[in-house]
mmCIF file of C-alpha atoms in Angstrom:
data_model
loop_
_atom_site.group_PDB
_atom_site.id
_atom_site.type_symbol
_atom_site.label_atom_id
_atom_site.label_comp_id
_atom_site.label_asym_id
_atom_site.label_seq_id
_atom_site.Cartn_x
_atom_site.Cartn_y
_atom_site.Cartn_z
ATOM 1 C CA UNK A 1 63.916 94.579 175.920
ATOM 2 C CA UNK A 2 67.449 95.794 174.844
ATOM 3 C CA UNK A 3 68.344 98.342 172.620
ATOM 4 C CA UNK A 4 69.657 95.433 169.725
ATOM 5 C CA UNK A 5 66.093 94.087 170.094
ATOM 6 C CA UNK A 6 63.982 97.004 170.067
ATOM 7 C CA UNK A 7 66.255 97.992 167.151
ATOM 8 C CA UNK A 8 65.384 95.043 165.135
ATOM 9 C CA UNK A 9 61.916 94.635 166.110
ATOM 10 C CA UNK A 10 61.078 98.242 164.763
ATOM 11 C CA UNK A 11 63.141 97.564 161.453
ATOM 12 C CA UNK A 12 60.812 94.592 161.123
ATOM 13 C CA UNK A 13 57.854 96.861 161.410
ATOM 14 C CA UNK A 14 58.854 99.330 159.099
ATOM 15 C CA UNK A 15 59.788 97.107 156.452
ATOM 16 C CA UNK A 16 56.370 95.479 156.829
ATOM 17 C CA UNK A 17 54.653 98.765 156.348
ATOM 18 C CA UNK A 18 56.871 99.821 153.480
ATOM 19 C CA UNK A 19 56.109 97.013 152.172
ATOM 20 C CA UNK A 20 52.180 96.586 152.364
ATOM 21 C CA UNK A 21 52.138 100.793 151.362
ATOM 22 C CA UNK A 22 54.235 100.289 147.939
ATOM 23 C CA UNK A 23 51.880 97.237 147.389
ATOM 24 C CA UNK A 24 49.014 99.514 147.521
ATOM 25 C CA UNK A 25 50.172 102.121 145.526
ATOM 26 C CA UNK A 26 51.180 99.792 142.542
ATOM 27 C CA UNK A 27 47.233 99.492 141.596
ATOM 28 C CA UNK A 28 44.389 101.505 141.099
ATOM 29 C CA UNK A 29 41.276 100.420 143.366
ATOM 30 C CA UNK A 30 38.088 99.232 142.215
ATOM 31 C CA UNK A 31 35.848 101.342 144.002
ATOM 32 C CA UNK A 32 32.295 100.482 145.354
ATOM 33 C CA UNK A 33 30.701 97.738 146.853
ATOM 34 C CA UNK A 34 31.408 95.303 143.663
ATOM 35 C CA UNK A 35 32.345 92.485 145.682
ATOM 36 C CA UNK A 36 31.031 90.043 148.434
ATOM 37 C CA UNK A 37 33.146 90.808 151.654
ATOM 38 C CA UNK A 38 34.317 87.138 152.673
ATOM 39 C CA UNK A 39 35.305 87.056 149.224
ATOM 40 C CA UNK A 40 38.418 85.365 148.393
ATOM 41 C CA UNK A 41 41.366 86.795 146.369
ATOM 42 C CA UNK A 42 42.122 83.542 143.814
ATOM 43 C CA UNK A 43 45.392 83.460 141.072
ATOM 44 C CA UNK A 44 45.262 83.672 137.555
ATOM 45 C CA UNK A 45 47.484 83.322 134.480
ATOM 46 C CA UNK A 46 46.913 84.542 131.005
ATOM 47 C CA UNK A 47 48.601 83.644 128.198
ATOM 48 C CA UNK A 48 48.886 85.285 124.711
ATOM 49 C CA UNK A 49 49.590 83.032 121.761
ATOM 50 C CA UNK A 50 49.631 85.187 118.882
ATOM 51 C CA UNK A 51 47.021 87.656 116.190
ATOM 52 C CA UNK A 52 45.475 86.504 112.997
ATOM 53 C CA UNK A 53 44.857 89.091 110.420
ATOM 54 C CA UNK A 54 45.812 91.956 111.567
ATOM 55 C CA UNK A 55 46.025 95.150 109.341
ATOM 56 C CA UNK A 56 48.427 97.951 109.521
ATOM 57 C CA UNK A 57 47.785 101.236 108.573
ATOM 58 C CA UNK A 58 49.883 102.617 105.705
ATOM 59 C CA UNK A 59 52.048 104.820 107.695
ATOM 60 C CA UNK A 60 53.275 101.997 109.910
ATOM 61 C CA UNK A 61 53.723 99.559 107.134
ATOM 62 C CA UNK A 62 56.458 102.365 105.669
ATOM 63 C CA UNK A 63 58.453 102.656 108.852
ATOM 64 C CA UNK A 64 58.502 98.634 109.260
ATOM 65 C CA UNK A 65 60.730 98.810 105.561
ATOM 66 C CA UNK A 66 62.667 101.761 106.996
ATOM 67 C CA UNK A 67 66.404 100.044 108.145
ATOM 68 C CA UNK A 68 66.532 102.913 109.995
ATOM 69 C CA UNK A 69 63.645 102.600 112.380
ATOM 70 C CA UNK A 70 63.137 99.323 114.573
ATOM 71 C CA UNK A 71 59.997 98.491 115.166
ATOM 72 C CA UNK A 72 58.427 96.038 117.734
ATOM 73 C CA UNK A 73 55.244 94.386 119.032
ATOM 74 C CA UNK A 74 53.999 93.556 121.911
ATOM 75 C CA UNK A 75 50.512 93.316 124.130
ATOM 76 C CA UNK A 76 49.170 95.470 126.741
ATOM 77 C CA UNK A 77 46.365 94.253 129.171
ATOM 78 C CA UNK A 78 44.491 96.330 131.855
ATOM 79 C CA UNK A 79 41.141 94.973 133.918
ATOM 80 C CA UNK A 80 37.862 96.959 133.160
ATOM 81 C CA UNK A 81 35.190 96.467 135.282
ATOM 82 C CA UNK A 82 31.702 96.331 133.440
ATOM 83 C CA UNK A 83 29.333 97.840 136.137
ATOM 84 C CA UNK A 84 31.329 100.841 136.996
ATOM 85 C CA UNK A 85 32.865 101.812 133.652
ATOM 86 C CA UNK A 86 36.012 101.515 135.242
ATOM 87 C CA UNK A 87 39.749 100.708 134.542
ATOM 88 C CA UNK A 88 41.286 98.592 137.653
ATOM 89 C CA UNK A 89 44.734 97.289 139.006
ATOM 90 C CA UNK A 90 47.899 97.731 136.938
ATOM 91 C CA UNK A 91 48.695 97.399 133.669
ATOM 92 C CA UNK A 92 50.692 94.439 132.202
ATOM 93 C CA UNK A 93 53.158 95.821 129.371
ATOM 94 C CA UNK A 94 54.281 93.133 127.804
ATOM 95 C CA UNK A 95 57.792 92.317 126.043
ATOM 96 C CA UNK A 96 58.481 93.775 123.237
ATOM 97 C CA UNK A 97 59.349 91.138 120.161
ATOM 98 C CA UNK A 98 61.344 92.200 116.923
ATOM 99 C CA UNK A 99 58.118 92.639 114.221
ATOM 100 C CA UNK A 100 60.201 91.095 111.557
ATOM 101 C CA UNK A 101 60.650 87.807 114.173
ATOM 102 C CA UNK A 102 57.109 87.698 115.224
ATOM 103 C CA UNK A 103 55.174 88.519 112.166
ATOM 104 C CA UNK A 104 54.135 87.052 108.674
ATOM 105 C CA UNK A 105 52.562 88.443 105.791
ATOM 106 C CA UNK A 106 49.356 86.979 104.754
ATOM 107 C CA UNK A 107 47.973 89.705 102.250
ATOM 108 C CA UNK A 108 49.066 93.405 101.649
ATOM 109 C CA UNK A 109 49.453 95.389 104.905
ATOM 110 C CA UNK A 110 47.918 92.656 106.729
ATOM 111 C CA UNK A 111 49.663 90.261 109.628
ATOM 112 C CA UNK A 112 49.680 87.157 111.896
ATOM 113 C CA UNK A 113 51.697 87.499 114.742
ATOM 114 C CA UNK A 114 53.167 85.091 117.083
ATOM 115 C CA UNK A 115 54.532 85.863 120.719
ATOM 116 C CA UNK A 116 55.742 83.168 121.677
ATOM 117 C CA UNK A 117 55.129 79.834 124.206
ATOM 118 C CA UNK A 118 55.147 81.981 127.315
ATOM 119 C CA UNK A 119 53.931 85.366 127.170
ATOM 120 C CA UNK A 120 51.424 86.661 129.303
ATOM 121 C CA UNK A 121 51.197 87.408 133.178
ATOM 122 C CA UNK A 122 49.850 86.294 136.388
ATOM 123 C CA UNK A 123 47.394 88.181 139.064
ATOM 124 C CA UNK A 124 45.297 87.586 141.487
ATOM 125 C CA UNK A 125 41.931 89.490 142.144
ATOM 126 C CA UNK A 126 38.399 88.694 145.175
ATOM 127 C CA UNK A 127 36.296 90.485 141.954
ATOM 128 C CA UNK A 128 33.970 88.341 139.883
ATOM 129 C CA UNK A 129 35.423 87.981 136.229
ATOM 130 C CA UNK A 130 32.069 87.249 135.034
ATOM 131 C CA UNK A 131 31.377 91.123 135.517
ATOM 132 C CA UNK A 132 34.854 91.807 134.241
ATOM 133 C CA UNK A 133 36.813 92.419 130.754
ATOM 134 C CA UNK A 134 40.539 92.051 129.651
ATOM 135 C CA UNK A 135 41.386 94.976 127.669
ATOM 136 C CA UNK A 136 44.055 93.978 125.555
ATOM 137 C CA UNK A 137 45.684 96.021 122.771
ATOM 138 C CA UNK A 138 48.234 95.000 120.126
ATOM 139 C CA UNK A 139 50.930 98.231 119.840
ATOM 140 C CA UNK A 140 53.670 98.811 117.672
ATOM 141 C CA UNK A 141 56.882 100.987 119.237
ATOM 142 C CA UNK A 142 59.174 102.713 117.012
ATOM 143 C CA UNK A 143 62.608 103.975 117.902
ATOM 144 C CA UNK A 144 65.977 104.796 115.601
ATOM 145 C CA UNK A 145 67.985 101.204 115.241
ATOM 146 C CA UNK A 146 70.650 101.525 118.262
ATOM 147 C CA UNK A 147 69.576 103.692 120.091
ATOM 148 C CA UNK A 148 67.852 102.228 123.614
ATOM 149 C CA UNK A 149 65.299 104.916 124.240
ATOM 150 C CA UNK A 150 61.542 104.161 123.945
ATOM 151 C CA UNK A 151 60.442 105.955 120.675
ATOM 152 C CA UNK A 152 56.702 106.587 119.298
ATOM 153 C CA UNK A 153 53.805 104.407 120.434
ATOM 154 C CA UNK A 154 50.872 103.186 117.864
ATOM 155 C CA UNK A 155 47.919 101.161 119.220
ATOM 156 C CA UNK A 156 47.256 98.357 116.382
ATOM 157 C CA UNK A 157 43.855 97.294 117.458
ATOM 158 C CA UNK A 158 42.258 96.086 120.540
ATOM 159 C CA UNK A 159 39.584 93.566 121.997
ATOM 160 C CA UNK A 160 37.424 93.148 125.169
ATOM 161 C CA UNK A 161 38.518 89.823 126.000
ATOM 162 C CA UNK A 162 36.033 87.750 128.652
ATOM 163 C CA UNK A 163 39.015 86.319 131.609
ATOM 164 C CA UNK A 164 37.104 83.706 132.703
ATOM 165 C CA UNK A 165 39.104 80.661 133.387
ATOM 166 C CA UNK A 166 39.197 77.393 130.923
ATOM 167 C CA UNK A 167 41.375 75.095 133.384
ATOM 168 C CA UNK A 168 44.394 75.451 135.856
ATOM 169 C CA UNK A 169 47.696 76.387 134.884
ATOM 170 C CA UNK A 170 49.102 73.093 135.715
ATOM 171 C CA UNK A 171 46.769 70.824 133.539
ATOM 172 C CA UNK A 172 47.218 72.978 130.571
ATOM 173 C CA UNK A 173 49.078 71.943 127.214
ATOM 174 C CA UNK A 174 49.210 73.758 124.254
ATOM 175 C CA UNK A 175 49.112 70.562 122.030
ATOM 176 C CA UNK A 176 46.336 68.981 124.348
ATOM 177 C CA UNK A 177 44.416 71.647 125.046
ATOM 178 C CA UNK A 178 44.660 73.774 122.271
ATOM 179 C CA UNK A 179 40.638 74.171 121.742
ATOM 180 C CA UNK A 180 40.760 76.488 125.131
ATOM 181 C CA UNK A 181 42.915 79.148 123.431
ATOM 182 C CA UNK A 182 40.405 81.386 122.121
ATOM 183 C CA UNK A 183 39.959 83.977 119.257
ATOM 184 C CA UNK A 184 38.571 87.387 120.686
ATOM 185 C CA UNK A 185 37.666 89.790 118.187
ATOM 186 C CA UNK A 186 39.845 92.954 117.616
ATOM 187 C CA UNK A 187 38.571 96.332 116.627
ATOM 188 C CA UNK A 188 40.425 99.406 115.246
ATOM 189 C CA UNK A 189 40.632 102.636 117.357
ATOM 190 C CA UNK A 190 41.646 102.873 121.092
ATOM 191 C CA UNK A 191 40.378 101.178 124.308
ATOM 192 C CA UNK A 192 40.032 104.431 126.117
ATOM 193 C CA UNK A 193 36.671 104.448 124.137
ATOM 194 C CA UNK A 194 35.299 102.326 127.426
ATOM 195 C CA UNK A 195 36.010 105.690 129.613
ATOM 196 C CA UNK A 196 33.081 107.389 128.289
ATOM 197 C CA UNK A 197 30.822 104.316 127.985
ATOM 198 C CA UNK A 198 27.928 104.760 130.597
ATOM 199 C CA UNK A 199 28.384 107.130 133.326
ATOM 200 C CA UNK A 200 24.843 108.073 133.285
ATOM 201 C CA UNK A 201 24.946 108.769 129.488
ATOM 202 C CA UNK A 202 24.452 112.165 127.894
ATOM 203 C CA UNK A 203 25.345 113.717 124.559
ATOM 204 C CA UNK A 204 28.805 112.300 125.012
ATOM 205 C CA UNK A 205 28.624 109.140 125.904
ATOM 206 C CA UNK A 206 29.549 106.430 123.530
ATOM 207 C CA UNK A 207 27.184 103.558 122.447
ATOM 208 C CA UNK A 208 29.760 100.892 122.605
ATOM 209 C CA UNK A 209 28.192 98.354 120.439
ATOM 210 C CA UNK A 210 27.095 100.727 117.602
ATOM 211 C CA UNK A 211 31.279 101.663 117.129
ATOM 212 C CA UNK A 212 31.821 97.753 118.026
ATOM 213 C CA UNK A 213 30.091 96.769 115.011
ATOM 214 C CA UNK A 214 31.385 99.339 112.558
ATOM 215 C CA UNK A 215 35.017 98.968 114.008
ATOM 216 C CA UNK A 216 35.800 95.056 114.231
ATOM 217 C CA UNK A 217 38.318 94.041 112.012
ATOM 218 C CA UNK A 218 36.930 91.584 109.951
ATOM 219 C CA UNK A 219 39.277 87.672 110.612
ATOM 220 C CA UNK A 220 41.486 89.632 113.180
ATOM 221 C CA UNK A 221 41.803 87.832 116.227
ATOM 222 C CA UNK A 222 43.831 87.666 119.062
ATOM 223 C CA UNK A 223 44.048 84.611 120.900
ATOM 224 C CA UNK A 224 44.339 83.690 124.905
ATOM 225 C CA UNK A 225 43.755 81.596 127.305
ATOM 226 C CA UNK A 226 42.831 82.428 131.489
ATOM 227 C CA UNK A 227 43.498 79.845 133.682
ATOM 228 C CA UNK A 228 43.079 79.365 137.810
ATOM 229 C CA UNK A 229 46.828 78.847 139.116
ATOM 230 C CA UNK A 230 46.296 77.404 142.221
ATOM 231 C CA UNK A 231 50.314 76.240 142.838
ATOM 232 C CA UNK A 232 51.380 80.253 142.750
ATOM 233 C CA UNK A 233 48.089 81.225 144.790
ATOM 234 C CA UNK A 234 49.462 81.645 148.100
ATOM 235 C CA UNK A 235 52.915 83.173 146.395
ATOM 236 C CA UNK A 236 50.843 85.780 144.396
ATOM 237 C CA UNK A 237 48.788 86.800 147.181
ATOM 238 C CA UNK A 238 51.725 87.409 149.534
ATOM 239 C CA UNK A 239 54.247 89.234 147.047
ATOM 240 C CA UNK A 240 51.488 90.834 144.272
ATOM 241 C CA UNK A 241 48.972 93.484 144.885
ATOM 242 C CA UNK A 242 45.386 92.469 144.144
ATOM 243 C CA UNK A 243 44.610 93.254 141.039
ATOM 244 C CA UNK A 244 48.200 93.480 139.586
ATOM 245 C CA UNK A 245 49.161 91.959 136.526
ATOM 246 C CA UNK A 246 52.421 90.498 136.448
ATOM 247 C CA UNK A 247 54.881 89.158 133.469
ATOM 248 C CA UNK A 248 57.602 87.097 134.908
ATOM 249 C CA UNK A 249 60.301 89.405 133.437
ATOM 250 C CA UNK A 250 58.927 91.850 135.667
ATOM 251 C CA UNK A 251 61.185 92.232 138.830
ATOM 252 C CA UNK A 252 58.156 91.684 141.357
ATOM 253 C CA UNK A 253 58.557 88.065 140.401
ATOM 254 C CA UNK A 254 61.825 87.661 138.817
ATOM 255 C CA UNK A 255 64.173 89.110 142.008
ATOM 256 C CA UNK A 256 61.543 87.449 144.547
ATOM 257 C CA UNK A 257 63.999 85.338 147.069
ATOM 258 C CA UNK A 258 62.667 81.350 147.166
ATOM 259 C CA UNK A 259 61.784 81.169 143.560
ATOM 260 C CA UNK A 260 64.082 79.702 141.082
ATOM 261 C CA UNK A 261 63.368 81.303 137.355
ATOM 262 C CA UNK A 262 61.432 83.054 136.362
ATOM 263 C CA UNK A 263 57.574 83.473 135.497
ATOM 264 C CA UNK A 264 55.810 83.861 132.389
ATOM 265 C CA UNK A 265 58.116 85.320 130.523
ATOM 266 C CA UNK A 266 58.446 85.601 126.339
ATOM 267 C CA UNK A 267 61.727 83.086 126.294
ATOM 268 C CA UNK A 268 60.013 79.895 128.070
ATOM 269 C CA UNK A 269 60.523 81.493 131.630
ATOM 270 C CA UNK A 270 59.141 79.301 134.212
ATOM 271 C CA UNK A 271 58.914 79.797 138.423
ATOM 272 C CA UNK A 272 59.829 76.434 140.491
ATOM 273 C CA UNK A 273 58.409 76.790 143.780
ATOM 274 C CA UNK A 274 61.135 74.800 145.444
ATOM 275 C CA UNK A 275 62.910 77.108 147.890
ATOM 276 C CA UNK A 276 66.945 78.064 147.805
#
């Protein structure tokens, strides 16, 4: 072997391993035998369409009037696994929209909200989403108007969406198939309730359903739709981590070499598999 060879051949190796250790370290692991070993990985999109009747607290309604202050939605998601209590994989921040573009008034301090034909993310995950929830929280980010640096977060309300799949990406049509968008109820407070849920109990454990009950927002909804996406299955599975949820803004996906567009994205983004 010459020394151009060997040269190139351990490049190759290195990159590899780079590239399957900053893969790993983009998720958090599910831990524990919660899956069957032959199990295969399978892709998945989710798509937002919008929020029914949400309410704002007072304090946020002020700074939405304030010329001074721009304000801006958008929707976080994160995997929770229900029989370990446990948050999983990444978490998919999504793009933030102008409030004023993506909201409208339908009684005092209380708001539908659309984001948009696209927006939402794709993953792929071996772990049974019958045993799983999509934790998914409306937030509102303030920062001064100009300025470009990330200012004060809010958490709006939040839902335990069910991500089991209505259809595949590719049959799916908003004006055909409208009936598999669903409305998941939101709640006020903070998802990081579901870290003290179970864990063997105890004086501070939380009994989710009592809070549930006394914490839904009555009408507020926030409507999705999980779908198989078997065209990107063997393109998530070689460039995402398991488990990591993916808008197509993101650069995993949007700098990826061999895909044209981009994926999932809030302005009608799109992938074409068809190779440069």
């Amino acid at each position: 072997m010459d020394k151009q060879h060997a040269t190139e051949l351990f490049a190759e190796k290195a990159t590899n391993r780079w590239f399957r250790l900053a893969k790993a370290w983009k998720v958090v692991p599910l831990l524990g035998e919660v899956r069957k070993a032959d199990a295969l990985s399978q892709a998945y999109h989710c798509r937002f369409a919008g929020a029914t009747r949400v309410p704002l607290p007072k304090h946020l309604i002020e700074k939405t009037h304030n010329k001074d202050i721009r304000c801006n939605i958008r929707v976080n998601a994160t995997l929770f696994h229900l029989k370990t209590f446990t948050f999983f994989g990444s978490t998919f921040h999504g793009p933030e929209i102008d409030f004023h573009k993506c909201s409208k008034a339908v009684s005092p301090g209380v708001y539908d909200f659309t984001f948009g034909d696209d927006y939402g993310f794709l993953f792929h995950t071996a772990v049974d989403l019958t045993e799983t929830k999509l934790v998914c929280e409306i937030v509102m980010t303030l920062s001064e108007a100009g300025d470009g640096i990330r200012g004060e977060e809010y958490t709006v309300c939040w839902t335990p969406a069910n991500p089991e799949p209505k259809r595949d990406a590719e049959k799916f049509s908003v004006t055909r198939n409208e009936k598999d968008i669903l409305p998941h109820q939101l709640y006020a407070g903070t998802p990081r309730l579901l870290l003290f849920v179970g864990g063997g109990g105890g004086a501070t454990a939380v009994q989710l359903p009592g809070y549930l009950q006394k914490a839904k927002q009555a009408g507020a909804w926030l409507m999705c739709v999980v779908m198989t996406h078997k065209k990107m299955q063997d393109v998530a599975v070689a460039v995402l981590s398991e488990n990591e949820l993916v808008g197509g803004t993101d650069p995993v996906l949007s700098a990826t070499p061999g895909l044209i567009g981009h994926m999932l994205g809030s302005g009608g983004q799109y992938v074409n598999l068809t190779k440069k």
